[in-house]
GROMACS .gro file of C-alpha atoms in nm:
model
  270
    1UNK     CA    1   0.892  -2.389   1.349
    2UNK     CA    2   0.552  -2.176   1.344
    3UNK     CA    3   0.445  -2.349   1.588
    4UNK     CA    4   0.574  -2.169   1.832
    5UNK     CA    5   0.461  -1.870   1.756
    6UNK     CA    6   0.155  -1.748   1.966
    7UNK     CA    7  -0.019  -1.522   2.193
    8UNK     CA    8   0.159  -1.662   2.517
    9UNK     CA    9   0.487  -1.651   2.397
   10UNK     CA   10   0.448  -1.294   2.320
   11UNK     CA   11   0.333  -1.237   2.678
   12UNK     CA   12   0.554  -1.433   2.873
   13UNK     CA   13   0.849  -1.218   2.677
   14UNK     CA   14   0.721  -0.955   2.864
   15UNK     CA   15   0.574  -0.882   3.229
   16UNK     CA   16   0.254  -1.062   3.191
   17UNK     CA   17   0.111  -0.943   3.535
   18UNK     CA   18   0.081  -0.583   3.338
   19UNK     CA   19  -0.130  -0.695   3.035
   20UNK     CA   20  -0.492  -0.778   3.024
   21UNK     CA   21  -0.492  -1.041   2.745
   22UNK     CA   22  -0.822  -0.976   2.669
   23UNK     CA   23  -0.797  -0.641   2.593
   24UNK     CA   24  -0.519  -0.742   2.339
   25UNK     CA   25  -0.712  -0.980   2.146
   26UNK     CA   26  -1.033  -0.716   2.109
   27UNK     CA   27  -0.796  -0.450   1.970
   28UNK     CA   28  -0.639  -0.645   1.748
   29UNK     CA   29  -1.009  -0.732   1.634
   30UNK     CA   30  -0.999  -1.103   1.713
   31UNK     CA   31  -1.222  -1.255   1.951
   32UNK     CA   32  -1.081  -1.527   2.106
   33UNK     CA   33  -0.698  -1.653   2.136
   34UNK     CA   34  -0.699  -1.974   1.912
   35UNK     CA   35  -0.820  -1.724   1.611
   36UNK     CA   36  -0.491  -1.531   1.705
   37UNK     CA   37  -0.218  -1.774   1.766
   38UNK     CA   38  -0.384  -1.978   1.437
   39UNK     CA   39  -0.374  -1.601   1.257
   40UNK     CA   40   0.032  -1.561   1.346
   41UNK     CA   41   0.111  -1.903   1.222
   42UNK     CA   42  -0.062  -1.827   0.833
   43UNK     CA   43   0.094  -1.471   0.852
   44UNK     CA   44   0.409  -1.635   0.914
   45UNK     CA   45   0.367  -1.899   0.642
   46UNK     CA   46   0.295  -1.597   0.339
   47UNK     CA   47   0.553  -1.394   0.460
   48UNK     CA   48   0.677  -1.338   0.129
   49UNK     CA   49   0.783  -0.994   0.106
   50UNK     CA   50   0.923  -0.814  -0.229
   51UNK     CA   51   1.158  -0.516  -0.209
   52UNK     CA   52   0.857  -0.255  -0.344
   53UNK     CA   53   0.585  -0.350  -0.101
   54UNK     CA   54   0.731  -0.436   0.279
   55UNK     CA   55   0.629  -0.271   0.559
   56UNK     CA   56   0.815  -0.146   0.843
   57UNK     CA   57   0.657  -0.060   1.194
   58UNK     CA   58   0.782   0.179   1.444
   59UNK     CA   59   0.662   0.142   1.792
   60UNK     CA   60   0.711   0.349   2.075
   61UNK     CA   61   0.646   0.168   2.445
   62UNK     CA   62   0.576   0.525   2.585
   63UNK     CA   63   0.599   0.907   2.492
   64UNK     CA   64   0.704   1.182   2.730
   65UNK     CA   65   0.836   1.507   2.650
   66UNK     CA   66   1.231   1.419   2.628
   67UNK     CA   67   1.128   1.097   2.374
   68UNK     CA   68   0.892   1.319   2.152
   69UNK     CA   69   1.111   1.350   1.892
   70UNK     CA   70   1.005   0.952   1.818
   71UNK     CA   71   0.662   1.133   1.723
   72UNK     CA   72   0.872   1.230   1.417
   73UNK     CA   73   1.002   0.901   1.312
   74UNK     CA   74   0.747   0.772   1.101
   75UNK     CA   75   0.722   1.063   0.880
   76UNK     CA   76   1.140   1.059   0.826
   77UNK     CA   77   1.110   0.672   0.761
   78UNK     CA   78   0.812   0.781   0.496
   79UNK     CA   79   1.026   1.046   0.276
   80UNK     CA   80   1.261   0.776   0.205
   81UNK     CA   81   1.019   0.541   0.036
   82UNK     CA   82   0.970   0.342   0.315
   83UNK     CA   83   0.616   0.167   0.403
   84UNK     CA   84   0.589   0.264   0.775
   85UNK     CA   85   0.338   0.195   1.041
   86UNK     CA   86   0.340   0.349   1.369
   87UNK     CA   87   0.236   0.258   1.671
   88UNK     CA   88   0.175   0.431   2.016
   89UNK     CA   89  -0.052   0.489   2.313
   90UNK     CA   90  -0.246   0.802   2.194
   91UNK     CA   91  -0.168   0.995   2.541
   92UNK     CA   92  -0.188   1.357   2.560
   93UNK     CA   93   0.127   1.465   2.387
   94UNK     CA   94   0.024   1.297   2.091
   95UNK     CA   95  -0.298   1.521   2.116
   96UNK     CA   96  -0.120   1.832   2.190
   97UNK     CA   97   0.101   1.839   1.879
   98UNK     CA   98  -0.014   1.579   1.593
   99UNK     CA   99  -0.315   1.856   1.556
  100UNK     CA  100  -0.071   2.076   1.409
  101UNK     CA  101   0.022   1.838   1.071
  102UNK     CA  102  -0.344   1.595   1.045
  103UNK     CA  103  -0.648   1.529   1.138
  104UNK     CA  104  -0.645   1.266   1.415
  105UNK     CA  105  -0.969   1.154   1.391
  106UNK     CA  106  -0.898   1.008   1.010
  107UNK     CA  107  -0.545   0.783   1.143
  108UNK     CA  108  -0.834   0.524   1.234
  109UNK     CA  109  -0.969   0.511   0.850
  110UNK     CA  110  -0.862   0.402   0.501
  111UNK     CA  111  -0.507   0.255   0.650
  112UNK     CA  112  -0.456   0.032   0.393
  113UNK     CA  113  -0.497   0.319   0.171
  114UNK     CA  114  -0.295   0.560   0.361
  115UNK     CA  115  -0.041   0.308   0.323
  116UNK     CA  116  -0.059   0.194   0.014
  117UNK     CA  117  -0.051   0.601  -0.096
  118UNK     CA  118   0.144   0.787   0.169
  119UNK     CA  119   0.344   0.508   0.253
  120UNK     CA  120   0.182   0.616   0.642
  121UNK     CA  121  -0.004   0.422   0.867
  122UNK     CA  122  -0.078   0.536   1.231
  123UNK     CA  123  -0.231   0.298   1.476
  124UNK     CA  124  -0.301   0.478   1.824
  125UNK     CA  125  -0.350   0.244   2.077
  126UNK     CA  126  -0.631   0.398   2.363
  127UNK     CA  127  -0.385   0.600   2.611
  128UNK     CA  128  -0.538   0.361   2.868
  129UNK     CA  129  -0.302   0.089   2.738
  130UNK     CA  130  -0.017   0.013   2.959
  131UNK     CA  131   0.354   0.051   2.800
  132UNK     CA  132   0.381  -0.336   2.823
  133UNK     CA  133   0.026  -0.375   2.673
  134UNK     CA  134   0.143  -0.131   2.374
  135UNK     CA  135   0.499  -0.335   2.311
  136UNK     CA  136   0.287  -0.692   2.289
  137UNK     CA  137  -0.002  -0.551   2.064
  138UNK     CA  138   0.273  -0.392   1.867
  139UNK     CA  139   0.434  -0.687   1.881
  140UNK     CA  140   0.126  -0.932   1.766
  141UNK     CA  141   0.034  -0.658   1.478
  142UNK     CA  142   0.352  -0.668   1.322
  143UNK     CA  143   0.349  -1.033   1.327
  144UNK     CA  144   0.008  -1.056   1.208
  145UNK     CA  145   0.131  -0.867   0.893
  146UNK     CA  146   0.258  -1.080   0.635
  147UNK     CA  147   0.439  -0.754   0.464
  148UNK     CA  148   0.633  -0.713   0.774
  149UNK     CA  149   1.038  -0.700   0.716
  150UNK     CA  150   1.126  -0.541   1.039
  151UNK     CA  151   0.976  -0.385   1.350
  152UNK     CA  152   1.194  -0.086   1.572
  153UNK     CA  153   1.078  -0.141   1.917
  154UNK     CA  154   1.197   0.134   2.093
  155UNK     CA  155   1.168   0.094   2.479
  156UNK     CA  156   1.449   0.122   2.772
  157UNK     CA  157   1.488  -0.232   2.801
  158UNK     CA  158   1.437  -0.468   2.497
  159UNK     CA  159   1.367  -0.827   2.454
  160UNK     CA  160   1.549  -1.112   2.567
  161UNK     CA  161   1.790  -1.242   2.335
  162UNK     CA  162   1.685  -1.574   2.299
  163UNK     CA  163   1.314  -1.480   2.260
  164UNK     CA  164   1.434  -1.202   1.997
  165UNK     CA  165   1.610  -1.451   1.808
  166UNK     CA  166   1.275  -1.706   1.824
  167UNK     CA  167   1.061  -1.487   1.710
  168UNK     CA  168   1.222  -1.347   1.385
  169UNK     CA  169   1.309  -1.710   1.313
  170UNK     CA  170   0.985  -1.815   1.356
  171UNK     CA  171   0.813  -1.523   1.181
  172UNK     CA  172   1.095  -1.453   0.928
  173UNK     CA  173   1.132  -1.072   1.014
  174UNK     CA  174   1.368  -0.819   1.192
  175UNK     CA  175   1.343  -0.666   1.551
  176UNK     CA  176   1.562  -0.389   1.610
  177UNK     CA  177   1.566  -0.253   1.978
  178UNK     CA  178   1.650   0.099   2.002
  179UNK     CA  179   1.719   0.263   2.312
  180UNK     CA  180   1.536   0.603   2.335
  181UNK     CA  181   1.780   0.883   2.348
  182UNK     CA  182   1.616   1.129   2.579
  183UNK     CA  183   1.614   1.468   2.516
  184UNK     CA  184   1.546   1.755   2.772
  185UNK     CA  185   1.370   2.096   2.570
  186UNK     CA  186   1.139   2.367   2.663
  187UNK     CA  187   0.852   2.329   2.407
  188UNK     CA  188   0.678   2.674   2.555
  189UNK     CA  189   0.870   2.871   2.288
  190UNK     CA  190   0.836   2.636   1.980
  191UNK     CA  191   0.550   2.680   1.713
  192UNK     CA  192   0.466   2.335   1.609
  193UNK     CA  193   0.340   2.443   1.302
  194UNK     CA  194   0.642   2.630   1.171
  195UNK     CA  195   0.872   2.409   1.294
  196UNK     CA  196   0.980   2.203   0.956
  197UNK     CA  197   0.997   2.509   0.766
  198UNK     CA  198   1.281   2.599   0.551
  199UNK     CA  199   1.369   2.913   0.759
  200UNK     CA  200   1.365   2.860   1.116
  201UNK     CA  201   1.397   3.030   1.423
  202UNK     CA  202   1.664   2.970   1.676
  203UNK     CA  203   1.427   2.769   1.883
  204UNK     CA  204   1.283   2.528   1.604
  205UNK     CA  205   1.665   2.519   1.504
  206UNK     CA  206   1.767   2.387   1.832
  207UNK     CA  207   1.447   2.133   1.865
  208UNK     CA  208   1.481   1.984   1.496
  209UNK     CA  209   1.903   1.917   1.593
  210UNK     CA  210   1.793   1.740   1.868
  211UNK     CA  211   1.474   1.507   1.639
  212UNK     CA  212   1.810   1.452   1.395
  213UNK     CA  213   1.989   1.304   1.668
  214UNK     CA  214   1.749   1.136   1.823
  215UNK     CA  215   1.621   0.955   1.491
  216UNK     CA  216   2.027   0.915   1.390
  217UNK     CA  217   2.024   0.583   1.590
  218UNK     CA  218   1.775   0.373   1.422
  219UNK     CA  219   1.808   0.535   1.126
  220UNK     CA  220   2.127   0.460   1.071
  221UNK     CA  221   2.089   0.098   1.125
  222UNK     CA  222   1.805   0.115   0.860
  223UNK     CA  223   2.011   0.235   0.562
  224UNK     CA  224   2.343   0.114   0.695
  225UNK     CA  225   2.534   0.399   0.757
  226UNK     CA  226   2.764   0.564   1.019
  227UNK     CA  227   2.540   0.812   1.285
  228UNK     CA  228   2.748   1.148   1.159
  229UNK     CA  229   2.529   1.046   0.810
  230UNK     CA  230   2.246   0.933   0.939
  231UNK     CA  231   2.192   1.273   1.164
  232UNK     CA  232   2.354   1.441   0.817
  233UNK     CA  233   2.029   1.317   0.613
  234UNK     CA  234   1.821   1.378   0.866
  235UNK     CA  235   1.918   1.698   0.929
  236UNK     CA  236   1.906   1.814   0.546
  237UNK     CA  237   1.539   1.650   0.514
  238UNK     CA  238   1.407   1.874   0.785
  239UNK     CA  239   1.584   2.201   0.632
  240UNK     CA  240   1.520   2.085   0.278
  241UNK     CA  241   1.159   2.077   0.390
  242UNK     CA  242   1.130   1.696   0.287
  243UNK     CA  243   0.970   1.629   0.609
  244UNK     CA  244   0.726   1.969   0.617
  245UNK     CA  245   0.603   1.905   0.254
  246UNK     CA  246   0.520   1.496   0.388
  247UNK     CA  247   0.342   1.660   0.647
  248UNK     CA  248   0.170   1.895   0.485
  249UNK     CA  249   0.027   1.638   0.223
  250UNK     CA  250  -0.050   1.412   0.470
  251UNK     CA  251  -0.275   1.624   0.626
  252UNK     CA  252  -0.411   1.736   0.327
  253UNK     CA  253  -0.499   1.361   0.280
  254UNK     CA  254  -0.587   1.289   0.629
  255UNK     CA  255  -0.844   1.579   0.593
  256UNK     CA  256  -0.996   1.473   0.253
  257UNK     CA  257  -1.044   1.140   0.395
  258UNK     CA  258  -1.216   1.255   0.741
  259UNK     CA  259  -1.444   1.493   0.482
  260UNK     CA  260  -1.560   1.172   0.309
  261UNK     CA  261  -1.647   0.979   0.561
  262UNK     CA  262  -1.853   1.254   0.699
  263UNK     CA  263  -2.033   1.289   0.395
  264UNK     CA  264  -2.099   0.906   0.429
  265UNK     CA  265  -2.184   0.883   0.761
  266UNK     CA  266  -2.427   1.190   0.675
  267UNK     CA  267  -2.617   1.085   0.382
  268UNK     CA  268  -2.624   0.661   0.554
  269UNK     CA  269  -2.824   0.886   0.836
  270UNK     CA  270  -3.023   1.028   0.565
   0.00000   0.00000   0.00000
């Protein structure tokens, strides 16, 4: 049934006059399209995932103000155990507030280990990649993953049906669509920094009821439950500072590991 499975497919699911196939294949690191349709047919033959070490990715087809609370996502998925990898166009928003929590220049190294130890991975696709180019590079990196149980594609309109279904047959994994639930807010007031803390000002109250509802949707699908609980646990993780404590480790590790490799790259110049 692998057989199936390849780098056209993918494509064609999509709008293939928008993506510049070549482009895909060099940032997936491959350099030619036999390596990666022969790559998804092995990854799809070792899927063979146990219930401690499965990965879950998190893609977002594009980020504007009223879908930032996705941003969040992976960091909520994290506090509950879960091995997630997230993947976006790094466009300007993601510039503007990621700063805040990590380093962004260390997302790019030690992944495995990031992982492996924060149960985080960030992929950040150039912000030159159009938001069909980001869902089938999403798409391919998932599959190429033999951990992979299930990827959250979250985009306005989501695959077809039948190509949904052929694809997790084929690759033995989940797709979940999730329709963005877009949120208007004025970010002028809100201090990114504080904004997970314990004790919260009306405005950071306002924003983080707004990421709980947001997140509610796929959430809830994750762990089975109704939304009301879903938003429930989301909302107690970000006034329970659950979510500010993940992010203020991560960036303690995202900083230790951008220190290293300076040091490397220093003393290999040396």
């Amino acid at each position: 049934m692998q057989s199936g499975l390849n780098l056209t497919f993918i494509i064609n699911a999509f709008n293939p006059q928008n993506i510049d196939c070549a482009k895909i294949i060099a940032q997936l690191g491959y350099t030619d399209q036999a390596s990666v349709d022969a790559a998804l047919r092995l990854s799809a033959q070792q899927r063979v995932v146990s219930d401690d070490d499965r990965h879950h990715y998190i893609v977002q087809k594009q980020i504007t103000e009223n879908s930032l609370s996705y941003i969040f996502s992976p960091f909520i998925n994290a506090v509950l155990n879960y091995k997630t990898i997230y993947i976006a166009a790094k466009v300007a928003l993601v510039e503007q507030v990621y700063p805040y929590y990590l380093q962004l220049d260390a997302l790019e190294l030690q992944r495995q280990q990031s992982i492996d130890e924060m149960h985080l991975g960030f992929d950040l696709l150039p912000a030159d990649f159009h938001a069909d180019e980001v869902e089938v590079y999403a798409l391919c990196k998932a599959l190429l993953d033999p951990k992979t149980q299930c990827i959250y594609m979250f985009a306005e309109q989501g695959l077809a049906l039948e190509i949904q279904q052929q694809l997790q047959d084929w690759a033995q994994i989940e797709i979940r669509h999730i329709t963005p639930q877009l949120i208007e807010h004025d970010y002028s007031d809100i201090n990114f920094k504080q904004l997970f803390w314990k004790v919260k000002s009306d405005e950071s109250a306002a924003l983080c009821k707004k990421i709980a509802y947001a997140n509610a949707q796929w959430l809830s699908q994750q762990i089975q439950v109704d939304l009301p609980k879903a938003e429930h646990l989301i909302d107690d993780l970000l006034y329970s500072e659950h979510i500010f404590e993940k992010l203020s480790v991560f960036g303690e590790f995202t900083e230790t590991i951008l220190k290293h490799h300076r040091l490397s790259t220093s003393s290999a110049v040396l």
